[in-house]
Amino acid sequence: MDIEKRVKKVLMKNALKDIDPKELNIDSPLIEYGVGLDSVATLELVVALEEEFQIRIDESEITPETFESIKSISSHISQRI
Amino acid sequence: MSTVRELFLSSVKNFSDKTAVVEDNKRVSYRELGSMVGSFSSFLTAKGINKGDTVAILLPNSIEFVVAFFSIASLGAISVPINTAFKKEEIAFYVNHSSAKLVLTEVKLKSLAEDAVSDTNTSVAVVKGENAEWNITKADSNPPEVSIEPDDEAIYLYSTGSTGKPKRVSRTHLNLVALADNHTGTVGWTENDKILFAVPVSHTYGFGNFISSIKIGASIIVLGDFNRNRVLDLLEEESITVFPAVPVMLDMLAKTFLPEPKDLSSLKLVISAGAPLSERIFHSFYEKYGIYPRQLYGSSETGVISINLSDDIESTFNSVGRHVNNVEVRIVDENGNKVGVDEVGEIAVKSPSMTRGYFGLPEETKKVFRGGYYFTGDLGRIDRDGFIYIVGRKKFFINISGNKVDPSEVENILLKHPKVKEAVVLGVNDSDGIERVKAVLIADKGTGKKEILEFCRDQIAEYKIPRIIEFRDKLPRSPTGKVLKEELK
């Protein structure tokens, strides 16, 4: 599975449980769905991404730009694996 | 020893060369901390602070917080710790309600603090960060001699209610000394312990552990924010022996990816408090780090009530343990009568560290402080070995990682949004059993979740903001018109 699909899977399982997967494409602004507005929820998403990709993501890497969309998260992760 | 000043001076004298506080790369010994408190007390005196005045502390976990608290107490003044996550209106409430004369803060919170006190005579002093008004090298050290009695007030903490506003809880010098005695005497800490504070010391849980640590001459390592990797690095690098946490922190740490294993062999006590510890988190933390978290129970009204130090933690993990030294806990029925072993009732507590009541709320005080006991509003049972189990609560609030949220406060904020007609806020458990804030709204067509979240974000602390927002056309109501919250879960 490519990175974007895996990121989407993590998002749907953690931060966006009540959203229809068809509604979300790789460029959808995640802030519209509340992602990034709540630091605990964001941290939960980060640990889920760490688990999925087996990488260490530091709190300092959690920026609005990184978490803008599935595409931006995937791009950040692809530089780390 | 019966005042906070005596508690502090005793540690400065007995442990003078030991490390008292560590923050980033700064290390302060008890002797240095004693000098800092002398200097800061002079600074506060120059700011017009006298015995009986109230001083708000809007600071993260830091050396400055520690210095500020003990300086205020040494002058016989009263501290009001304020959560740095709070927004303008929230800070204004605490400052006004406590009649704080001065707000101590850091550079990055200066404008927020100034905005919050703009309609008052309260002044703001920046004591942390660049160009701070106070630092150890600038201030002189000539604090006044003040007579302090054990029954003088030392701190105002605030307890979340269900009335829309927090209730002020005053704790005296003697209450705080008793809290430290009871807690340290029970857990057996010594001056060789190193205690990591990632939980805020401005909150009753962090505060209780903080004052206990100083009393025993332990070293405290403070973190301004919870940062998983930093916590893990510190646990290893500083050979931390005690780590007070909340379940969400333990969950995050258990899930954190570790490229290499961590040596946490020094760690002997991981405390979980503020919210129930789930079986999943209990086991997953152990599997990752080889140490079981142990539950502690306390409240702003009483301080520490109990801690689970069981030898058989695996089978009692969901207990908050036995009462700490000098604290009595009983389970009572609706009429206030003690119930039998394992019978469920309300948990009532008698403690030398508990408050006398709520400021300005005689009716509420009469209701929950009766016959020398504080009626916690928590439902529980005590087994034949004296282990306390919490099974529910009578009070209506939402518990977000130990931060209590009053639903009516959030409802009032939501109702200020021009498109929201009706709002109901409640707590719901997610699949991991962690409580979340949910809002059910009747709003104008086309109102989006994002605009509601952003509106809330400007006005209330993040942990109070609804995680789940549901729009409905109408609310389920009883024949008398009461909203049926159970149907909204």
Coordinates of C-alpha atoms in Angstrom, one line a residue:
Chain A
M1 CA 0.0 0.0 0.0
D2 CA 1.4 3.4 -0.8
I3 CA 2.1 6.0 1.8
E4 CA -0.9 8.2 1.1
K5 CA -3.3 5.2 1.4
R6 CA -1.7 4.2 4.7
V7 CA -1.9 7.8 6.0
K8 CA -5.6 8.0 5.0
K9 CA -6.2 4.7 6.8
V10 CA -4.6 6.0 10.0
L11 CA -6.6 9.2 9.8
M12 CA -9.9 7.4 9.2
K13 CA -9.1 5.0 12.2
N14 CA -8.1 7.8 14.6
A15 CA -9.0 11.4 13.9
L16 CA -11.8 11.1 11.5
K17 CA -13.9 8.1 12.6
D18 CA -17.2 9.7 11.8
I19 CA -16.2 10.9 8.2
D20 CA -17.2 9.1 5.0
P21 CA -13.8 8.0 3.5
K22 CA -15.1 9.0 0.0
E23 CA -15.4 12.6 1.2
L24 CA -11.6 12.8 1.8
N25 CA -9.1 13.1 -1.0
I26 CA -5.3 13.7 -0.6
D27 CA -5.7 17.4 -0.9
S28 CA -8.6 17.9 1.4
P29 CA -7.7 20.5 4.0
L30 CA -7.7 18.5 7.3
I31 CA -8.3 21.6 9.4
E32 CA -11.9 21.6 7.9
Y33 CA -12.4 18.3 9.8
G34 CA -10.9 19.6 13.0
V35 CA -7.5 17.9 12.6
G36 CA -4.8 20.0 14.2
L37 CA -7.2 22.1 16.4
D38 CA -6.8 19.9 19.4
S39 CA -3.3 19.1 20.6
V40 CA -4.2 15.8 22.3
A41 CA -6.0 14.6 19.2
T42 CA -3.1 15.6 17.1
L43 CA -0.7 13.7 19.3
E44 CA -2.9 10.6 19.1
L45 CA -2.7 10.9 15.4
V46 CA 1.1 11.2 15.5
V47 CA 1.6 8.1 17.7
A48 CA -0.7 6.2 15.3
L49 CA 1.5 7.4 12.4
E50 CA 4.6 6.4 14.3
E51 CA 3.2 2.9 14.9
E52 CA 2.1 2.5 11.2
F53 CA 5.4 3.7 9.7
Q54 CA 7.8 2.7 12.6
I55 CA 9.4 6.1 12.7
R56 CA 10.0 8.6 15.5
I57 CA 8.1 11.9 15.0
D58 CA 9.0 14.6 17.4
E59 CA 6.5 17.1 18.7
S60 CA 8.5 19.9 17.0
E61 CA 7.6 18.3 13.6
I62 CA 3.9 18.8 14.3
T63 CA 3.2 22.0 12.4
P64 CA 0.1 23.3 10.6
E65 CA 1.9 22.9 7.3
T66 CA 2.9 19.2 7.9
F67 CA -0.7 18.4 8.9
E68 CA -2.4 20.4 6.2
S69 CA -3.5 17.3 4.1
I70 CA -3.0 13.7 3.5
K71 CA -0.5 14.7 0.8
S72 CA 1.6 16.9 3.2
I73 CA 1.7 14.3 5.9
S74 CA 2.7 11.7 3.3
S75 CA 5.4 13.9 1.9
H76 CA 6.8 14.5 5.4
I77 CA 6.8 10.8 6.2
S78 CA 8.3 9.8 2.8
Q79 CA 11.4 11.9 3.8
R80 CA 11.7 9.9 7.0
I81 CA 11.5 6.3 5.8
Chain B
M1 CA 6.6 22.2 61.2
S2 CA 3.3 23.9 60.5
T3 CA 3.7 26.5 57.8
V4 CA 4.9 26.3 54.1
R5 CA 7.7 28.6 55.0
E6 CA 9.0 26.3 57.7
L7 CA 8.6 23.3 55.3
F8 CA 10.7 25.1 52.7
L9 CA 13.4 26.5 55.0
S10 CA 13.8 23.1 56.6
S11 CA 14.6 21.5 53.2
V12 CA 16.9 24.4 52.3
K13 CA 18.8 23.8 55.6
N14 CA 18.8 20.0 55.5
F15 CA 19.5 19.4 51.8
S16 CA 21.4 22.6 50.9
D17 CA 23.9 21.1 48.5
K18 CA 21.4 18.7 46.8
T19 CA 19.7 19.6 43.5
A20 CA 16.3 21.0 44.1
V21 CA 15.0 21.8 40.6
V22 CA 16.1 21.0 37.1
E23 CA 14.7 22.8 34.1
D24 CA 16.3 22.2 30.7
N25 CA 20.0 22.8 31.3
K26 CA 19.5 24.8 34.5
R27 CA 20.1 23.1 37.9
V28 CA 19.4 24.8 41.2
S29 CA 20.4 23.5 44.6
Y30 CA 18.3 23.9 47.7
R31 CA 20.7 26.5 48.9
E32 CA 20.4 28.5 45.6
L33 CA 16.6 28.0 45.7
G34 CA 16.6 29.5 49.2
S35 CA 18.5 32.6 47.9
M36 CA 16.2 32.9 45.0
V37 CA 13.1 32.8 47.3
G38 CA 14.7 35.5 49.4
S39 CA 15.3 37.7 46.4
F40 CA 11.9 37.1 44.9
S41 CA 10.2 37.9 48.2
S42 CA 12.0 41.3 48.2
F43 CA 10.8 41.7 44.6
L44 CA 7.2 41.0 45.6
T45 CA 7.4 43.3 48.5
A46 CA 8.7 46.1 46.2
K47 CA 5.6 45.4 44.1
G48 CA 3.4 46.1 47.1
I49 CA 2.6 42.5 48.1
N50 CA 1.9 42.1 51.8
K51 CA 0.6 39.4 54.0
G52 CA -3.0 38.4 53.0
D53 CA -2.6 39.6 49.4
T54 CA -3.4 37.3 46.6
V55 CA -0.9 36.7 43.7
A56 CA -1.8 34.8 40.6
I57 CA 0.9 32.5 39.1
L58 CA 0.4 32.2 35.3
L59 CA 3.5 30.2 34.7
P60 CA 4.3 26.8 33.2
N61 CA 6.2 24.2 35.3
S62 CA 9.5 26.0 35.8
I63 CA 12.1 27.2 38.4
E64 CA 10.2 30.5 38.4
F65 CA 7.0 28.8 39.4
V66 CA 8.7 27.0 42.3
V67 CA 10.4 30.3 43.4
A68 CA 7.2 32.3 43.1
F69 CA 5.1 29.9 45.1
F70 CA 7.5 29.6 48.1
S71 CA 8.1 33.4 48.0
I72 CA 4.4 34.2 48.1
A73 CA 4.0 31.7 51.0
S74 CA 7.0 33.2 52.8
L75 CA 5.3 36.6 52.8
G76 CA 2.1 35.2 54.1
A77 CA 0.4 36.0 50.8
I78 CA -1.8 33.6 48.9
S79 CA -1.0 31.9 45.6
V80 CA -3.5 31.3 42.8
P81 CA -2.0 29.0 40.2
I82 CA -3.6 29.5 36.8
N83 CA -3.5 26.9 34.0
T84 CA -1.4 28.4 31.2
A85 CA -3.8 26.8 28.7
F86 CA -6.5 29.2 29.7
K87 CA -7.8 32.0 27.5
K88 CA -8.4 35.6 28.3
E89 CA -11.9 35.3 29.8
E90 CA -10.9 32.3 31.9
I91 CA -7.8 34.0 33.3
A92 CA -9.9 37.2 34.0
F93 CA -12.4 35.1 36.0
Y94 CA -9.7 33.6 38.3
V95 CA -7.9 37.0 38.8
N96 CA -11.2 38.8 39.6
H97 CA -12.6 36.0 41.8
S98 CA -9.5 35.7 43.9
S99 CA -9.0 39.6 43.9
A100 CA -5.4 39.0 42.8
K101 CA -3.3 42.1 43.2
L102 CA -0.6 40.9 40.9
V103 CA -0.2 38.3 38.0
L104 CA 3.2 36.7 37.7
T105 CA 3.8 35.4 34.2
E106 CA 6.3 34.7 31.4
V107 CA 7.2 36.8 28.3
K108 CA 5.1 34.8 25.9
L109 CA 2.0 35.1 28.0
K110 CA 2.5 38.8 28.9
S111 CA 0.0 40.3 26.4
L112 CA -2.6 37.6 27.2
A113 CA -2.3 38.4 31.0
E114 CA -2.4 42.1 30.3
D115 CA -5.6 41.7 28.2
A116 CA -7.2 39.6 31.0
V117 CA -6.6 42.2 33.7
S118 CA -7.3 45.3 31.5
D119 CA -10.5 46.2 33.3
T120 CA -9.0 45.8 36.8
N121 CA -6.4 47.3 39.1
T122 CA -4.4 44.1 38.9
S123 CA -0.9 44.5 37.6
V124 CA 1.2 42.0 35.6
A125 CA 4.9 41.2 36.2
V126 CA 7.0 39.2 33.8
V127 CA 9.3 37.0 35.8
K128 CA 10.4 34.5 33.2
G129 CA 12.0 34.9 29.8
E130 CA 13.9 37.6 28.1
N131 CA 13.9 41.0 29.8
A132 CA 12.0 39.6 32.8
E133 CA 11.5 42.1 35.6
W134 CA 13.1 39.7 38.1
N135 CA 16.1 37.5 38.0
I136 CA 18.4 36.2 40.6
T137 CA 21.3 38.5 39.6
K138 CA 19.3 41.8 39.7
A139 CA 17.1 41.7 42.7
D140 CA 18.3 42.5 46.2
S141 CA 17.5 40.1 49.0
N142 CA 16.0 41.8 52.0
P143 CA 12.6 40.1 52.5
P144 CA 10.5 41.4 55.4
E145 CA 9.9 39.3 58.5
V146 CA 6.3 38.3 58.5
S147 CA 4.5 36.3 61.2
I148 CA 2.6 33.4 59.6
E149 CA 0.1 31.3 61.4
P150 CA -0.7 27.6 60.5
D151 CA -4.3 28.6 59.8
D152 CA -3.4 31.4 57.4
E153 CA -4.5 30.8 53.8
A154 CA -1.6 29.7 51.5
I155 CA -3.2 28.8 48.2
Y156 CA -6.5 29.1 46.3
L157 CA -7.2 26.1 44.1
Y158 CA -10.4 26.0 42.0
S159 CA -12.8 23.0 41.8
T160 CA -15.0 22.5 38.8
G161 CA -18.7 22.4 39.6
S162 CA -21.8 22.1 37.5
T163 CA -22.9 25.7 38.0
G164 CA -21.0 27.2 35.1
K165 CA -18.2 28.6 37.3
P166 CA -15.4 27.0 39.3
K167 CA -15.5 27.1 43.1
R168 CA -12.7 28.6 45.1
V169 CA -11.0 26.2 47.5
S170 CA -8.8 27.7 50.1
R171 CA -6.0 25.6 51.7
T172 CA -4.1 26.8 54.7
H173 CA -0.4 26.5 55.5
L174 CA -1.2 23.7 57.9
N175 CA -3.4 21.9 55.2
L176 CA -0.4 21.9 52.8
V177 CA 2.1 20.7 55.3
A178 CA -0.3 17.9 56.3
L179 CA -0.7 17.0 52.7
A180 CA 3.0 16.7 52.2
D181 CA 3.4 14.7 55.4
N182 CA 0.6 12.3 54.6
H183 CA 1.7 11.7 51.0
T184 CA 5.5 11.3 51.6
G185 CA 4.9 9.2 54.8
T186 CA 2.8 6.8 52.7
V187 CA 4.8 6.5 49.6
G188 CA 8.2 6.5 51.4
W189 CA 10.0 9.0 49.2
T190 CA 13.5 10.1 50.3
E191 CA 15.8 12.9 49.4
N192 CA 17.4 10.6 46.9
D193 CA 14.3 10.5 44.7
K194 CA 14.1 12.3 41.4
I195 CA 10.6 13.2 40.4
L196 CA 9.6 14.3 36.9
F197 CA 6.9 16.8 36.5
A198 CA 5.2 16.7 33.1
V199 CA 1.8 17.2 34.7
P200 CA 1.2 20.8 35.5
V201 CA 2.1 21.8 39.1
S202 CA -0.6 24.5 38.9
H203 CA -3.2 21.6 39.1
T204 CA -4.0 20.0 42.4
Y205 CA -2.5 16.7 41.4
G206 CA 0.8 18.1 40.3
F207 CA 0.8 20.5 43.1
G208 CA 0.4 17.8 45.8
N209 CA 3.3 15.8 44.4
F210 CA 5.3 19.0 44.0
I211 CA 5.1 20.2 47.6
S212 CA 5.6 16.7 48.9
S213 CA 8.8 16.4 46.8
I214 CA 10.2 19.6 48.2
K215 CA 9.3 18.7 51.7
I216 CA 11.3 15.4 51.5
G217 CA 14.3 17.1 49.8
A218 CA 13.9 15.3 46.5
S219 CA 15.0 16.6 43.2
I220 CA 12.3 17.8 40.9
I221 CA 12.7 17.9 37.1
V222 CA 10.2 20.2 35.5
L223 CA 8.9 20.2 31.9
G224 CA 6.8 23.1 30.6
D225 CA 4.9 20.9 28.2
F226 CA 4.2 17.3 27.7
N227 CA 6.6 16.1 25.0
R228 CA 6.8 12.3 24.7
N229 CA 10.3 12.1 23.5
R230 CA 11.6 14.6 26.0
V231 CA 9.9 12.7 28.8
L232 CA 11.5 9.5 27.7
D233 CA 14.9 11.1 27.4
L234 CA 14.6 12.6 30.8
L235 CA 13.4 9.4 32.4
E236 CA 16.6 7.8 31.2
E237 CA 19.2 10.7 31.4
E238 CA 18.1 11.9 34.8
S239 CA 17.6 8.5 36.3
I240 CA 14.1 9.5 37.3
T241 CA 12.6 7.4 40.2
V242 CA 9.0 8.8 40.3
F243 CA 6.8 9.8 37.4
P244 CA 3.4 11.3 38.1
A245 CA 1.2 11.1 34.9
V246 CA -2.3 11.0 33.7
P247 CA -3.7 8.1 31.7
V248 CA -3.5 9.9 28.3
M249 CA 0.2 10.5 28.8
L250 CA 0.8 6.9 29.7
D251 CA -1.2 5.8 26.6
M252 CA 0.8 8.1 24.3
L253 CA 4.1 6.9 25.9
A254 CA 3.1 3.3 25.5
K255 CA 2.3 3.9 21.8
T256 CA 5.5 6.0 21.1
F257 CA 7.8 4.4 18.6
L258 CA 11.2 3.7 20.2
P259 CA 14.1 3.2 17.7
E260 CA 16.2 1.9 20.6
P261 CA 15.1 0.5 24.0
K262 CA 15.2 3.0 26.9
D263 CA 16.9 2.2 30.2
L264 CA 14.3 3.1 32.8
S265 CA 15.7 0.8 35.5
S266 CA 15.8 3.7 38.0
L267 CA 12.0 4.2 37.7
K268 CA 10.3 2.7 40.7
L269 CA 6.9 4.5 40.8
V270 CA 4.7 5.6 37.9
I271 CA 1.6 7.3 39.2
S272 CA -1.6 7.6 37.3
A273 CA -4.3 10.0 38.5
G274 CA -6.9 12.5 37.2
A275 CA -9.0 10.0 35.3
P276 CA -9.6 6.2 35.5
L277 CA -6.7 4.0 34.2
S278 CA -7.9 1.5 31.7
E279 CA -6.8 -2.1 31.7
R280 CA -5.4 -1.7 28.2
I281 CA -3.2 1.3 29.2
F282 CA -2.1 -0.4 32.4
H283 CA -0.9 -3.4 30.5
S284 CA 0.5 -1.6 27.4
F285 CA 2.6 0.7 29.5
Y286 CA 4.0 -2.3 31.4
E287 CA 4.7 -4.2 28.2
K288 CA 6.7 -1.3 26.8
Y289 CA 8.6 -0.1 29.9
G290 CA 8.5 -2.9 32.4
I291 CA 6.8 -1.0 35.2
Y292 CA 3.1 -0.9 36.1
P293 CA 1.4 2.4 36.7
R294 CA -0.3 2.8 40.0
Q295 CA -3.5 4.8 40.6
L296 CA -3.7 7.8 43.0
Y297 CA -6.9 9.5 44.1
G298 CA -7.2 13.0 45.3
S299 CA -9.2 16.2 44.9
S300 CA -8.7 20.0 45.1
E301 CA -10.8 20.0 48.3
T302 CA -8.7 17.4 50.2
G303 CA -5.4 16.8 48.5
V304 CA -4.1 13.3 48.2
I305 CA -6.6 10.7 49.4
S306 CA -5.2 7.3 48.5
I307 CA -2.6 5.5 46.4
N308 CA -2.3 1.9 45.2
L309 CA 1.0 0.5 46.5
S310 CA -0.3 -3.1 46.4
D311 CA 2.2 -6.0 46.1
D312 CA -0.4 -7.6 43.8
I313 CA -0.9 -4.7 41.4
E314 CA -2.0 -7.0 38.6
S315 CA -5.1 -8.0 40.3
T316 CA -5.8 -4.6 41.9
F317 CA -4.8 -2.3 39.1
N318 CA -8.2 -0.7 38.9
S319 CA -8.1 0.3 42.6
V320 CA -7.0 3.7 43.7
G321 CA -5.4 1.9 46.7
R322 CA -5.6 2.4 50.4
H323 CA -6.0 5.8 52.1
V324 CA -2.8 7.7 52.8
N325 CA -1.6 8.3 56.3
N326 CA -3.9 10.4 58.5
V327 CA -6.7 10.4 56.0
E328 CA -10.0 8.6 56.7
V329 CA -12.2 7.3 53.9
R330 CA -15.6 5.8 54.3
I331 CA -18.3 4.8 51.9
V332 CA -21.8 6.1 52.9
D333 CA -25.4 5.6 51.7
E334 CA -27.9 8.2 50.8
N335 CA -28.4 9.1 54.5
G336 CA -24.8 9.5 55.2
N337 CA -24.5 6.1 57.0
K338 CA -21.4 3.9 56.6
V339 CA -22.0 0.9 54.3
G340 CA -20.4 -2.5 54.5
V341 CA -17.4 -4.1 52.8
D342 CA -17.7 -4.0 49.0
E343 CA -21.0 -2.1 49.1
V344 CA -21.2 0.8 46.8
G345 CA -22.0 4.3 48.1
E346 CA -20.6 7.8 48.0
I347 CA -16.9 8.3 49.0
A348 CA -16.5 10.6 52.0
V349 CA -13.1 11.8 53.2
K350 CA -11.7 13.4 56.3
S351 CA -8.2 14.8 56.1
P352 CA -6.1 17.3 57.9
S353 CA -5.2 18.7 54.5
M354 CA -8.8 19.5 53.4
T355 CA -10.4 22.8 52.9
R356 CA -13.1 24.2 55.1
G357 CA -15.4 24.9 52.2
Y358 CA -16.1 27.0 49.1
F359 CA -15.7 30.7 49.2
G360 CA -18.9 32.6 49.0
L361 CA -21.0 29.4 48.5
P362 CA -22.5 28.6 52.0
E363 CA -25.2 26.3 50.6
E364 CA -22.9 24.3 48.4
T365 CA -20.4 24.1 51.3
K366 CA -23.1 22.8 53.7
K367 CA -24.1 20.2 51.1
V368 CA -20.7 18.6 50.7
F369 CA -18.9 19.3 53.9
R370 CA -20.8 17.5 56.7
G371 CA -19.7 16.1 60.1
G372 CA -16.1 16.7 59.4
Y373 CA -16.2 14.8 56.1
Y374 CA -16.0 16.0 52.5
F375 CA -18.5 14.2 50.4
T376 CA -16.6 13.7 47.1
G377 CA -19.6 13.0 44.8
D378 CA -17.7 10.0 43.6
L379 CA -19.3 6.6 44.0
G380 CA -17.1 3.7 45.2
R381 CA -16.6 0.7 47.4
I382 CA -13.9 -0.5 49.7
D383 CA -12.9 -4.2 49.8
R384 CA -11.9 -6.2 52.8
D385 CA -8.3 -5.3 52.4
G386 CA -9.1 -1.6 52.5
F387 CA -8.6 -1.0 48.8
I388 CA -10.8 1.7 47.3
Y389 CA -12.5 1.3 44.0
I390 CA -14.2 4.2 42.2
V391 CA -17.2 3.0 40.2
G392 CA -18.9 6.2 39.1
R393 CA -19.8 9.7 40.1
K394 CA -22.8 11.7 41.3
K395 CA -21.5 15.0 40.1
F396 CA -22.1 16.0 36.6
F397 CA -18.9 17.1 34.9
I398 CA -16.7 15.7 32.1
N399 CA -13.2 14.4 33.0
I400 CA -10.7 15.1 30.3
S401 CA -7.3 13.6 31.3
G402 CA -7.8 14.9 34.9
N403 CA -9.1 18.3 33.8
K404 CA -12.7 18.6 34.9
V405 CA -15.0 20.3 32.4
D406 CA -18.3 21.9 33.4
P407 CA -20.7 21.2 30.5
S408 CA -22.7 24.3 31.2
E409 CA -19.6 26.5 30.8
V410 CA -19.0 25.1 27.4
E411 CA -22.7 25.3 26.5
N412 CA -22.7 29.0 27.5
I413 CA -19.7 29.6 25.1
L414 CA -21.4 27.7 22.2
L415 CA -24.6 29.7 22.7
K416 CA -22.6 32.9 22.1
H417 CA -22.0 31.8 18.5
P418 CA -24.4 33.8 16.4
K419 CA -25.5 30.7 14.4
V420 CA -26.1 28.4 17.4
K421 CA -29.7 28.3 18.7
E422 CA -29.4 25.5 21.2
A423 CA -26.4 23.6 22.7
V424 CA -26.1 20.6 24.9
V425 CA -22.7 19.4 26.0
L426 CA -22.0 16.0 27.5
G427 CA -19.2 13.5 28.1
V428 CA -19.0 10.3 26.0
N429 CA -16.5 7.5 26.2
D430 CA -14.5 6.5 23.1
S431 CA -13.6 2.9 22.2
D432 CA -10.6 3.1 24.6
G433 CA -12.9 4.2 27.5
I434 CA -11.4 7.8 27.4
E435 CA -13.9 10.5 28.0
R436 CA -14.4 13.2 25.3
V437 CA -16.4 16.4 25.2
K438 CA -19.4 16.1 22.8
A439 CA -21.6 19.0 21.7
V440 CA -25.0 18.5 20.2
L441 CA -26.1 21.7 18.4
I442 CA -29.2 23.2 16.8
A443 CA -27.8 25.8 14.5
D444 CA -28.5 27.7 11.3
K445 CA -28.3 25.6 8.1
G446 CA -24.8 25.3 6.7
T447 CA -23.1 25.9 10.0
G448 CA -19.8 23.9 9.9
K449 CA -17.8 22.1 12.5
K450 CA -14.7 24.2 11.7
E451 CA -16.2 27.5 12.5
I452 CA -17.6 26.2 15.8
L453 CA -14.2 24.8 16.8
E454 CA -12.4 28.0 15.9
F455 CA -15.0 30.1 17.8
C456 CA -14.4 27.9 20.9
R457 CA -10.7 28.0 20.5
D458 CA -10.6 31.7 21.0
Q459 CA -12.5 31.6 24.2
I460 CA -11.9 28.4 26.2
A461 CA -8.9 26.2 27.0
E462 CA -8.3 23.5 24.4
Y463 CA -9.3 20.6 26.7
K464 CA -12.8 22.0 27.0
I465 CA -13.4 22.3 23.3
P466 CA -15.8 19.6 22.0
R467 CA -14.0 16.8 20.2
I468 CA -17.3 15.6 18.7
I469 CA -19.8 18.0 17.3
E470 CA -23.2 16.8 16.1
F471 CA -25.8 19.0 14.4
R472 CA -29.5 18.1 14.9
D473 CA -32.9 19.5 14.0
K474 CA -34.3 19.0 17.5
L475 CA -33.3 17.8 20.9
P476 CA -34.9 14.8 22.6
R477 CA -36.8 16.0 25.7
S478 CA -38.8 14.6 28.5
P479 CA -42.4 15.6 28.9
T480 CA -41.3 18.3 31.3
G481 CA -38.9 19.7 28.7
K482 CA -35.7 18.4 30.2
V483 CA -33.1 17.4 27.6
L484 CA -32.5 13.7 27.6
K485 CA -28.8 13.6 27.5
E486 CA -28.5 9.8 27.6
E487 CA -30.1 9.8 24.1
L488 CA -27.4 12.1 22.8
K489 CA -24.5 9.8 23.7

